[in-house]
Coordinates of C-alpha atoms in Angstrom, one line a residue:
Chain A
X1 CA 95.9 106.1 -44.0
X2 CA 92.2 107.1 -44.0
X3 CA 92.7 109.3 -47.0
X4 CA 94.7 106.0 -48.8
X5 CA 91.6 103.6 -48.0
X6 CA 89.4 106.2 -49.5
X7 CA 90.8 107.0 -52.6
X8 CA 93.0 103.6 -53.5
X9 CA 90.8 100.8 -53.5
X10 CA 93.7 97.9 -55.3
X11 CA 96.1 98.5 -52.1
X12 CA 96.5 95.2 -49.6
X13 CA 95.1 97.8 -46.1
X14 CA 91.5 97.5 -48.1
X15 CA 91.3 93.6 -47.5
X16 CA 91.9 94.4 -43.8
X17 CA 88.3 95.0 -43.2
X18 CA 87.3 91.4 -44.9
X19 CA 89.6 89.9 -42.3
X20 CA 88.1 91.7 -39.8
X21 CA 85.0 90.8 -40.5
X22 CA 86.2 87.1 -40.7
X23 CA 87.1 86.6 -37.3
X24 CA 84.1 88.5 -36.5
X25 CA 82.2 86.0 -38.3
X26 CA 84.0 83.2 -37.5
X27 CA 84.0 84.1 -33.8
X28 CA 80.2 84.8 -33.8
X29 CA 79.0 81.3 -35.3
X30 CA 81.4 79.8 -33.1
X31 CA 80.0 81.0 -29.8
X32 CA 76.4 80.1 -31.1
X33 CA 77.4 76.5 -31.8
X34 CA 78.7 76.0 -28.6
X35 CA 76.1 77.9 -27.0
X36 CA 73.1 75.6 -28.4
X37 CA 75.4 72.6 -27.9
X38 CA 75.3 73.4 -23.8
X39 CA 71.5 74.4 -24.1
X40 CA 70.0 71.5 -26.2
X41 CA 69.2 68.4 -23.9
X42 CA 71.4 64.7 -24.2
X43 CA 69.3 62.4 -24.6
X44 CA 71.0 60.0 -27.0
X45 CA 70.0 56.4 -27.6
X46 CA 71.3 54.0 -29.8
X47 CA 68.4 53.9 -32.5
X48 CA 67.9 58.2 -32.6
X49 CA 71.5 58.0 -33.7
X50 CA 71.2 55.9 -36.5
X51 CA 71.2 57.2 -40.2
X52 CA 67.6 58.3 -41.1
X53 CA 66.3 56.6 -43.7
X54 CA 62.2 57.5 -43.9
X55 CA 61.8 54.6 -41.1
X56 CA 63.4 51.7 -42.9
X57 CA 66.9 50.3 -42.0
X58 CA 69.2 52.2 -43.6
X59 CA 71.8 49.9 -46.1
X60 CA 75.3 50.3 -46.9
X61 CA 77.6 53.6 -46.8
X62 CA 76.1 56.3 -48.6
X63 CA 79.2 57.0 -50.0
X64 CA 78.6 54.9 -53.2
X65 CA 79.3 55.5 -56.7
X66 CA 77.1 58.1 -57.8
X67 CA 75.8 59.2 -61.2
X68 CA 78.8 60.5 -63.7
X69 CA 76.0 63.5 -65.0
X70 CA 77.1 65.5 -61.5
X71 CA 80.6 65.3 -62.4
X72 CA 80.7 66.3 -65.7
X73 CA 78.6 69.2 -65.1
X74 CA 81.4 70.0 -62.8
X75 CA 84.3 69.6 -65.0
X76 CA 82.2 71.6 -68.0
X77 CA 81.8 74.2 -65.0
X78 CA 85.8 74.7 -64.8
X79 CA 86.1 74.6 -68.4
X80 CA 83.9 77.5 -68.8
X81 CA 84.2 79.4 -66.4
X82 CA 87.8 79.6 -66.6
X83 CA 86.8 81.2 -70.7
X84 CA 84.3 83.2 -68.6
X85 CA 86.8 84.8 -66.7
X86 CA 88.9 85.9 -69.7
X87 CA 86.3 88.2 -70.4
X88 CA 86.5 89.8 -67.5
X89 CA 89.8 91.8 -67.7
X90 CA 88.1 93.0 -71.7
X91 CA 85.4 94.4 -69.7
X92 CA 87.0 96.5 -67.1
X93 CA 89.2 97.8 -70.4
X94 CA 86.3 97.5 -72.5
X95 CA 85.4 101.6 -72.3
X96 CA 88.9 102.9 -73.4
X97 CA 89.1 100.4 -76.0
X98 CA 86.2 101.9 -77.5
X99 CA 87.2 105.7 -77.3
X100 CA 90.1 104.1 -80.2
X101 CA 88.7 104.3 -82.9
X102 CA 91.2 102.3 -84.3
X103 CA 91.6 99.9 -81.5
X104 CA 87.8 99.7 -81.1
X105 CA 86.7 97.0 -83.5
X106 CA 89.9 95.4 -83.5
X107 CA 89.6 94.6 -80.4
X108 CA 86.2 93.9 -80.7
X109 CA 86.7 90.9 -83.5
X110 CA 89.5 89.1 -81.2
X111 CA 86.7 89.2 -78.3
X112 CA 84.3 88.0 -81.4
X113 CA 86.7 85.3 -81.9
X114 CA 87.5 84.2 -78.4
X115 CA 83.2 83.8 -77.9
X116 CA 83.2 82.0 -80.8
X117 CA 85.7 79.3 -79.7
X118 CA 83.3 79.4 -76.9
X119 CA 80.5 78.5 -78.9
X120 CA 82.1 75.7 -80.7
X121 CA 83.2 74.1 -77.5
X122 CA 79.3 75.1 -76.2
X123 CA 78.0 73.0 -79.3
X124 CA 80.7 70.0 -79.3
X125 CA 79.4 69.1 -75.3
X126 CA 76.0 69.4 -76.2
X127 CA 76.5 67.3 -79.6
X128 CA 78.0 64.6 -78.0
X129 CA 75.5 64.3 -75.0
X130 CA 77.3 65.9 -72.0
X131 CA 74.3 67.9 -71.3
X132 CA 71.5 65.4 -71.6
X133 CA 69.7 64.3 -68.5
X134 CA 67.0 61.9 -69.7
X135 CA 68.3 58.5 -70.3
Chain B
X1 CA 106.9 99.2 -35.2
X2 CA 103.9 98.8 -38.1
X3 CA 101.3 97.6 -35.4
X4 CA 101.6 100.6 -33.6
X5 CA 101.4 103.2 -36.9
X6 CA 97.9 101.7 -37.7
X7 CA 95.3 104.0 -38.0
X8 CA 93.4 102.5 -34.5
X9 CA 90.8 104.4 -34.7
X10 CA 89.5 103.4 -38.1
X11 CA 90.1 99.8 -37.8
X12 CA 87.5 100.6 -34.6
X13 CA 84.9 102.3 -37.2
X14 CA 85.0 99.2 -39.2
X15 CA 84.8 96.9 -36.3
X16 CA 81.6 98.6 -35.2
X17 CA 79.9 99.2 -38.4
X18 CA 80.4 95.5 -39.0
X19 CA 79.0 94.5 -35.9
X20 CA 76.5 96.8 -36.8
X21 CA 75.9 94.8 -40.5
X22 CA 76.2 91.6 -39.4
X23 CA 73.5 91.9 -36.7
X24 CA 71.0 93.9 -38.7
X25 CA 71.3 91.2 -41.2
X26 CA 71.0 88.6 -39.1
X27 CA 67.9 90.9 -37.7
X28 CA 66.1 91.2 -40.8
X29 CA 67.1 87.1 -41.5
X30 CA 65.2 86.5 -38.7
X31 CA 62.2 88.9 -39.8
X32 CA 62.8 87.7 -43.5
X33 CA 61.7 83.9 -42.4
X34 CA 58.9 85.5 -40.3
X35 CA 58.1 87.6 -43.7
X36 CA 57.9 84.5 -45.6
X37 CA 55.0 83.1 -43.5
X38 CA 53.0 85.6 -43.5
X39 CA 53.4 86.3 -47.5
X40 CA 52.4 82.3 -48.1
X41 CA 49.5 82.4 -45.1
X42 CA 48.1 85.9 -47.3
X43 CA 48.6 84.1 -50.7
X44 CA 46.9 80.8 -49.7
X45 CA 44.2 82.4 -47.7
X46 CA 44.9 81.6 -44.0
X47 CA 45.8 83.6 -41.2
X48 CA 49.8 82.7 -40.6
X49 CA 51.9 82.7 -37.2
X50 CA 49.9 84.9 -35.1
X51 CA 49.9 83.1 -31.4
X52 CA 53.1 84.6 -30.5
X53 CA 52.6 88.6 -29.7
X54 CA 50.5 90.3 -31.7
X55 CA 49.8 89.5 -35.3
X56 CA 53.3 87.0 -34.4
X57 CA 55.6 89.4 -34.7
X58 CA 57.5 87.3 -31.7
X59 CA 57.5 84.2 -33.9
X60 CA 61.3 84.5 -35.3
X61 CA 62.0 84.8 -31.6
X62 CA 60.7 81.8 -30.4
X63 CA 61.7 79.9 -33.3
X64 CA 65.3 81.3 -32.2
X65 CA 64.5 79.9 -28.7
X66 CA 63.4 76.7 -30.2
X67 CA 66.6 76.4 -32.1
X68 CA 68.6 76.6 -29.1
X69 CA 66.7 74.1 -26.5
X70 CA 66.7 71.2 -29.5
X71 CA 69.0 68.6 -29.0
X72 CA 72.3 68.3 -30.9
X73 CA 72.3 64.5 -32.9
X74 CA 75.5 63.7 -34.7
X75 CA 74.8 60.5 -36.2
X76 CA 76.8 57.3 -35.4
X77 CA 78.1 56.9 -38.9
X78 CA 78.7 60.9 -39.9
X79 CA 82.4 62.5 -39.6
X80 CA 81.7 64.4 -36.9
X81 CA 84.0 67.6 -37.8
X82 CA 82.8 68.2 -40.7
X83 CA 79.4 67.5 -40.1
X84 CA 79.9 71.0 -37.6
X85 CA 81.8 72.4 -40.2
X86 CA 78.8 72.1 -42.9
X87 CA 76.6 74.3 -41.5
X88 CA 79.3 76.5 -40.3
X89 CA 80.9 77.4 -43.3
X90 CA 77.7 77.7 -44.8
X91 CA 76.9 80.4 -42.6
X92 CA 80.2 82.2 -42.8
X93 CA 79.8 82.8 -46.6
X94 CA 76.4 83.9 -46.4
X95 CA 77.5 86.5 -43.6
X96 CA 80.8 87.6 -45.7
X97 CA 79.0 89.0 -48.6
X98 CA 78.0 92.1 -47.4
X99 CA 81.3 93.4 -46.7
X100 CA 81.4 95.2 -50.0
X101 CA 77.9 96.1 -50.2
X102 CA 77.4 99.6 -50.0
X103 CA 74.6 100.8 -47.8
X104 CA 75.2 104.2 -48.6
X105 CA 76.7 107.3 -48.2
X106 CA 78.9 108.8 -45.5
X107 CA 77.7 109.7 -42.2
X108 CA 79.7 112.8 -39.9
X109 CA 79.9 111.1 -36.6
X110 CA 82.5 112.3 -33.8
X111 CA 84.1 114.2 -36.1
X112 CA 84.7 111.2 -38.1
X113 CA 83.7 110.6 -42.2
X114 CA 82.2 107.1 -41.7
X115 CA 81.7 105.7 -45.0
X116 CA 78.8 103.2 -44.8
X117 CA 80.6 100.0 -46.6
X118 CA 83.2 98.1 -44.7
X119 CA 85.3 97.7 -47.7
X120 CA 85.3 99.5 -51.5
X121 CA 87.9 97.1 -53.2
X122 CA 88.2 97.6 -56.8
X123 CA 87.2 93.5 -57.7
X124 CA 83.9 94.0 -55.7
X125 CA 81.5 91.5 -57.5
X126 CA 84.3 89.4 -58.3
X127 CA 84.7 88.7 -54.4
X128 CA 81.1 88.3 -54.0
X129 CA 81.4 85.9 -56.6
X130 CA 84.2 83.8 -54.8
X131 CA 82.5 83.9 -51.6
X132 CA 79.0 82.5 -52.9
X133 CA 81.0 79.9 -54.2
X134 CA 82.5 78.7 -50.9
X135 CA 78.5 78.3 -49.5
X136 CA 78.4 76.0 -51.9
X137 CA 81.6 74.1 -49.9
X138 CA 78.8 74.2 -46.7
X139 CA 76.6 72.5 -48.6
X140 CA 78.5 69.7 -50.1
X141 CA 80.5 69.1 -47.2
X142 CA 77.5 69.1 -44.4
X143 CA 75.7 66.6 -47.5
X144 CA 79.1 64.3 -47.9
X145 CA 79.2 64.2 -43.4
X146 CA 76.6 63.3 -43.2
X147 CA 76.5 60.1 -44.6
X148 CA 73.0 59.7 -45.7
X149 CA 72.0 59.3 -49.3
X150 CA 69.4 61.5 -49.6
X151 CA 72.0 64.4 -47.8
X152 CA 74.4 63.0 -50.3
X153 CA 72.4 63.1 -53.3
X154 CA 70.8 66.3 -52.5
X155 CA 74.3 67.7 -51.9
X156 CA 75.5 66.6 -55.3
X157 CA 72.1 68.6 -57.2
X158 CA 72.6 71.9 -55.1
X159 CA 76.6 71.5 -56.5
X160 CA 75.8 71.2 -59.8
X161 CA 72.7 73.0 -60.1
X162 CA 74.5 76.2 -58.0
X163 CA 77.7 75.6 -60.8
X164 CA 75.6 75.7 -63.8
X165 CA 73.8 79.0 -63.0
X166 CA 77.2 80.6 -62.3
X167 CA 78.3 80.4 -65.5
X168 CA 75.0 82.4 -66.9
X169 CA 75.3 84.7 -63.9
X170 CA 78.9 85.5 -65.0
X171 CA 78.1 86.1 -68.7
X172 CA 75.5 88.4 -67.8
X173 CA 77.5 90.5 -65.5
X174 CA 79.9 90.6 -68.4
X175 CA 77.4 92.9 -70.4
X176 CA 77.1 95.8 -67.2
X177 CA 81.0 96.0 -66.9
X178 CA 80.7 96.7 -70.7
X179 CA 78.0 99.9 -69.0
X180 CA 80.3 100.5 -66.1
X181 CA 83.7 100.1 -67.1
X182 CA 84.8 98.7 -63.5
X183 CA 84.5 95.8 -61.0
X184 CA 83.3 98.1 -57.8
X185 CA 80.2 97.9 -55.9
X186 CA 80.8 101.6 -54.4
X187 CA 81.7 102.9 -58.0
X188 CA 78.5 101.6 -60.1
X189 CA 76.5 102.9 -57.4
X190 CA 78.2 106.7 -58.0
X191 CA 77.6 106.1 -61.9
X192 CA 73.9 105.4 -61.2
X193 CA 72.9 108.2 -58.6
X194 CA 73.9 111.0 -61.6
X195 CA 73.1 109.0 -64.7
X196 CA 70.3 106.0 -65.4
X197 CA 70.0 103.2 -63.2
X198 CA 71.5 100.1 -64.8
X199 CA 68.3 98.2 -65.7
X200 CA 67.5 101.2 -68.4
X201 CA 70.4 99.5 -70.1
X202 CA 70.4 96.0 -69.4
X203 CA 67.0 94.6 -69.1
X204 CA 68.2 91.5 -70.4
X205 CA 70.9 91.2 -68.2
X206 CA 69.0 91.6 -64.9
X207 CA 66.2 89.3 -65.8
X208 CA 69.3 86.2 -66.5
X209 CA 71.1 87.8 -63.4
X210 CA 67.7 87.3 -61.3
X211 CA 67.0 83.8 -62.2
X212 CA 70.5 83.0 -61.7
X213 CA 70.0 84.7 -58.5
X214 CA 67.0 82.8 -57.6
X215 CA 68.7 79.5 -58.4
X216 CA 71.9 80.1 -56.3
X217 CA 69.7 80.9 -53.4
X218 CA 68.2 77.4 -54.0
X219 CA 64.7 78.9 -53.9
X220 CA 61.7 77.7 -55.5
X221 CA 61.2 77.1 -58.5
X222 CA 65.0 75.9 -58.4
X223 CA 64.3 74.3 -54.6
X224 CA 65.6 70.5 -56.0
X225 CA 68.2 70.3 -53.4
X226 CA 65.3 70.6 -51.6
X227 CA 62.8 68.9 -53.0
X228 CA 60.5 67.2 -49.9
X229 CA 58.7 64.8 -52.2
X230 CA 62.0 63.3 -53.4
X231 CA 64.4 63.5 -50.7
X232 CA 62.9 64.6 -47.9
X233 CA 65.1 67.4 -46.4
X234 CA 67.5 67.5 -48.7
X235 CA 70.9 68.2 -47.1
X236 CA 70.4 69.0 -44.0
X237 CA 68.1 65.8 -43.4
X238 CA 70.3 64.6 -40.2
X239 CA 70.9 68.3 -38.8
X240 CA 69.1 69.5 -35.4
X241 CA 69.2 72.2 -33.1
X242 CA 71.3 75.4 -34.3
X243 CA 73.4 73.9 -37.1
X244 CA 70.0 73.1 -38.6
X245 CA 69.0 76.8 -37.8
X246 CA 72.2 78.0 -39.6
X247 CA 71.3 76.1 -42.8
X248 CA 68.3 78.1 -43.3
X249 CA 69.2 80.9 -42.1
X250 CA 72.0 80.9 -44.2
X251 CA 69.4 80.7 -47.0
X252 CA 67.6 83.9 -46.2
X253 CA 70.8 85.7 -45.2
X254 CA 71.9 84.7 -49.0
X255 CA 68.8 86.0 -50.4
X256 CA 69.1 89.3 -49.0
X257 CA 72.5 89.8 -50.2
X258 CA 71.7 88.8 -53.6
X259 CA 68.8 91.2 -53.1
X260 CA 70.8 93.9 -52.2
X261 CA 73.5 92.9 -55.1
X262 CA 71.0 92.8 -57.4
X263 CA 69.7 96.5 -56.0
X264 CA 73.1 97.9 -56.7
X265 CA 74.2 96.9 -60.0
X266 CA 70.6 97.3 -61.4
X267 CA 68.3 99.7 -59.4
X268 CA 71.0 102.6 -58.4
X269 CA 71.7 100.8 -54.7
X270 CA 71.1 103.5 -52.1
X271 CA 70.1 105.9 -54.7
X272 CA 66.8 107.4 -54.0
X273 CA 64.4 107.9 -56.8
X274 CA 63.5 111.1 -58.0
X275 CA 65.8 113.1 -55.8
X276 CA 69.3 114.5 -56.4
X277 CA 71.4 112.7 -53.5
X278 CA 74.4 115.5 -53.6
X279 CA 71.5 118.3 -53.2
X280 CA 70.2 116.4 -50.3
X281 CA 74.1 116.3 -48.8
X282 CA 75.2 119.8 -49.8
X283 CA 71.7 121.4 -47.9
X284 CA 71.9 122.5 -44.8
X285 CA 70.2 121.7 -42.0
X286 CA 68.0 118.6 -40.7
X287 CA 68.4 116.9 -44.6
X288 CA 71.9 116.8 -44.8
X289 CA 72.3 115.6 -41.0
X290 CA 69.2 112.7 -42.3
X291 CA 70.4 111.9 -46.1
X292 CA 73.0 108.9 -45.4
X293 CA 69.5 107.5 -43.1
X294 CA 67.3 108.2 -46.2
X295 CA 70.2 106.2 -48.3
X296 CA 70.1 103.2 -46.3
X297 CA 66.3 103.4 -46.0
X298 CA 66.1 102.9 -49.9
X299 CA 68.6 100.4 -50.0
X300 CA 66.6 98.5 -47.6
X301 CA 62.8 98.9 -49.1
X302 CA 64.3 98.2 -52.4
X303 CA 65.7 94.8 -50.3
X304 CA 62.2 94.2 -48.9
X305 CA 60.9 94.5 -52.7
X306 CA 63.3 92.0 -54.1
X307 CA 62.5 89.3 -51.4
X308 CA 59.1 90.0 -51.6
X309 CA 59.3 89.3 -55.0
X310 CA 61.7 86.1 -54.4
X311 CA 58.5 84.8 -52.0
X312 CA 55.9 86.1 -54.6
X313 CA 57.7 83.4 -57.1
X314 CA 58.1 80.7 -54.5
X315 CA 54.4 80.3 -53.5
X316 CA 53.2 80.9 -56.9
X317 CA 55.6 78.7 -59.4
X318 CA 56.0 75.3 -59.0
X319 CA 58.9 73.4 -58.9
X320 CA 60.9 72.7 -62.2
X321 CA 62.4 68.7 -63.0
X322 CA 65.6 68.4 -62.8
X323 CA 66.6 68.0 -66.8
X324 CA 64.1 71.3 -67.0
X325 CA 66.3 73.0 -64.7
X326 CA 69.7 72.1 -66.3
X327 CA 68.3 72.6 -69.8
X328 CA 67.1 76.3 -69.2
X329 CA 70.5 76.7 -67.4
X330 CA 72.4 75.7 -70.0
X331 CA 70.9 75.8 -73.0
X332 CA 68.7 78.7 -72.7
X333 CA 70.6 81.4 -69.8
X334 CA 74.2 81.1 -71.5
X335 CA 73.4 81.4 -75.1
X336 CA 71.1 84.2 -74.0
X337 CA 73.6 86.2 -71.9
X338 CA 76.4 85.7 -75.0
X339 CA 74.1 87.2 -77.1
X340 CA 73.3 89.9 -74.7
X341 CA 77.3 90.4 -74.2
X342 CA 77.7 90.7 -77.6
X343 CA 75.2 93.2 -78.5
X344 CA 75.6 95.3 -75.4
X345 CA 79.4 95.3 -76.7
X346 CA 78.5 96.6 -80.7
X347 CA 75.8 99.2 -79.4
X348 CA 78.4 101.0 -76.8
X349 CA 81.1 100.8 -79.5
X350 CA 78.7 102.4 -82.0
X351 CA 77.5 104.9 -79.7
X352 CA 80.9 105.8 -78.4
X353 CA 82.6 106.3 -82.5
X354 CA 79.1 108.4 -83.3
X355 CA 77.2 105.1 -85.0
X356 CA 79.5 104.4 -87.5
X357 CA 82.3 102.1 -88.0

């Protein structure tokens, strides 16, 4: 088993350690929030529990319609990241692709072509606006 | 019975030298805030924290202390459960990264090969990856809890600003797997101690990777979730007490990690400069017993140089608008970092079929 997590690194027994360290984690923050929640004085009053607004009554629920920009950042981000990932698994093969000579550039020009519907898609969101922050 | 045929004593090795990670972290977290002090006291011309001990070095302490004698305020109109689980969550990312960071080599101890990284999986930086990305969950949700429009607004910012330099971060990662052929921390580290480090190969990679970097740590000049002038505290504007202390320590702990990330893949990790590592391990004597020590130690002062350098920035650049910030994000990191993908990719195909096609 110690010779396995040594020399396989894509078997299941190497994630142990990550869970591990999870509850490890998880157990650690937990006993220092509940540690500084005994600690801390109580104190509370009405008015030190109210939502802090520089001094000023605070109006409404915060949880009002915001500006659309945030969100479309966000669905861009899936959009691209998602292409981003696809180059990923190229990479990793990327070296014995390129000891082919024949393979080599083949390869090459599909990964040319993918990064290229990329760039159109780049170009199209920042033609139409997606990307522009001053009104 | 498949409890019982574990390997116990190496899930105890583990146990301890994460005990052992997390708390130096969290050590050198606490000095790193400290650090910080001092660097902007000696860059604006003014003496610093130097009440507690000498020269301060007991401030992180008694800020620690301080953390825990504050009192806890949950506001009226915050969800209370996630309002704990902001800061929480937060925290648990920034402390999860280092579990496939290598610190270095292997140490002989009671007859044991202790290799110092609690886990080499083969999709290293791709985890690190995922795991900064949940941080950004402790963010948004400790900014939505709270139910406070600046929290809320300053929430949205660090989201979007945090997503957009992903996607340069990634690109420009793409380029070193092109120099390393492989997703593992552990294994680019070997590659580097017998060949170049990295940064010989991708300058142009490092310096996208870095600013990236700097703007998923939220630091300044990228600080907007932050930004005092405009929203006072930014998200964690109604936090007190620990959960407050966890937000910004949570910041520190994430810039050493992407310190000691960007130490790996760029600057050799625990290489040391100038000396050949396996002739340090193969001597005999008080060397070999001291080399996996002298690994860690460079790992670390190469740490120290990075967040010197991440203060250096903060105290000297100011902070960028907001359209600035998405602009060089966008329009400037991910074109960049294509390019550099693509002409990484054409030189190591040349090079590889002799510089012809």
């Amino acid at each position: 088993m110690h010779s396995l997590l040594n020399i396989n690194s894509s078997t299941a027994i190497n994630y142990l350690p990550i869970a591990i360290q999870l509850i490890f984690v998880i157990g650690f923050i937990g006993t220092m929030l509940a540690l500084s929640a005994i600690t801390g004085p109580k104190r509370k009053t009405k008015d030190k529990l109210e939502t802090f607004a520089s001094g000023i009554e605070h109006h409404g629920d915060a949880r009002s319609p915001m500006a659309v920009k945030y969100f479309l950042i966000a669905i861009l981000f899936v959009l691209f990241d998602v292409e981003v990932i696809f180059f990923y698994p190229y990479a990793v093969n990327f070296r014995t692709f390129a000891a082919d000579p024949t393979m080599a550039w083949k390869t090459f020009m599909a990964v040319l072509m993918f990064v290229g519907f990329f760039v159109i898609g780049f170009v199209y969101v920042i033609k139409k606006g997606a990307l522009k922050w001053e009104d | 019975m498949t409890l019982l045929s574990f390997d116990w004593p190496l899930l105890l090795e583990k146990f301890v030298l994460i005990a052992i990670i997390v708390f130096t972290t969290l050590g050198i977290a606490l000095y790193t805030t400290f650090g910080e002090r001092k660097v902007a006291a000696i860059l604006q011309d003014r003496p610093g924290p130097n009440r507690a001990g000498p020269f301060g070095i007991l401030q992180p302490l008694a800020d620690g202390v301080k953390m825990f004698t504050k009192e806890e305020i949950i506001p009226t109109h915050a969800n209370k459960w996630l309002f704990i689980l902001g800061p929480g969550l937060a925290m648990v990312a920034a402390l999860m990264t280092c579990a496939v960071i290598p610190w270095g080599g292997t140490v002989h101890i009671f007859n044991r090969d202790v290799v110092l990284q609690v886990t080499d999986i083969n999709i290293g930086i791709l985890y690190i990856f995922a795991v900064v990305s949940m941080g950004i969950y402790g963010i948004m949700i400790g900014g939505w809890a709270s139910n406070n429009k600046f929290s809320l607004i300053s929430s949205l910012r660090a989201a979007s600003q945090a997503i957009s330099y992903e996607l340069a971060m990634g690109l420009s990662l793409i380029a070193l797997i092109f120099v390393t052929g492989n997703l593992s921390l552990g294994e680019m580290v070997k590659q580097q101690q017998t060949h170049w480090w990295n940064i010989v190969y991708q300058p142009l990679g490092f310096l996208i990777f870095f600013i990236c970097a700097m703007a998923e740590c939220n630091r300044t000049p990228f600080d907007l979730p932050e930004a005092e002038n405009e929203l006072n505290f930014g998200y964690h504007q109604e936090y007190s007490s620990m959960k407050l202390g966890f937000y910004l320590f949570a910041e520190y702990i994430n810039m050493i990690m992407s310190s000691a990330v960007m130490a790996s893949l760029y600057f050799g990790g625990y290489d040391i400069p100038f000396v050949d590592d396996n002739l340090l391990y193969n001597s005999s004597g008080i060397w070999h017993t001291l080399a996996p020590f002298c690994q860690v130690g460079t790992l670390l002062l190469k740490i120290v140089f990075f967040i010197f350098v991440f203060m250096w920035i903060r105290w000297t650049i100011p902070r960028f608008r907001y359209d600035q910030l998405m602009n060089l994000g966008w329009k400037t990191l991910i074109p960049l970092a294509l390019i550099n993908m693509v002409i990484t990719g054409s030189l190591i195909i040349l090079k590889i079929n002799h510089w012809h096609f």
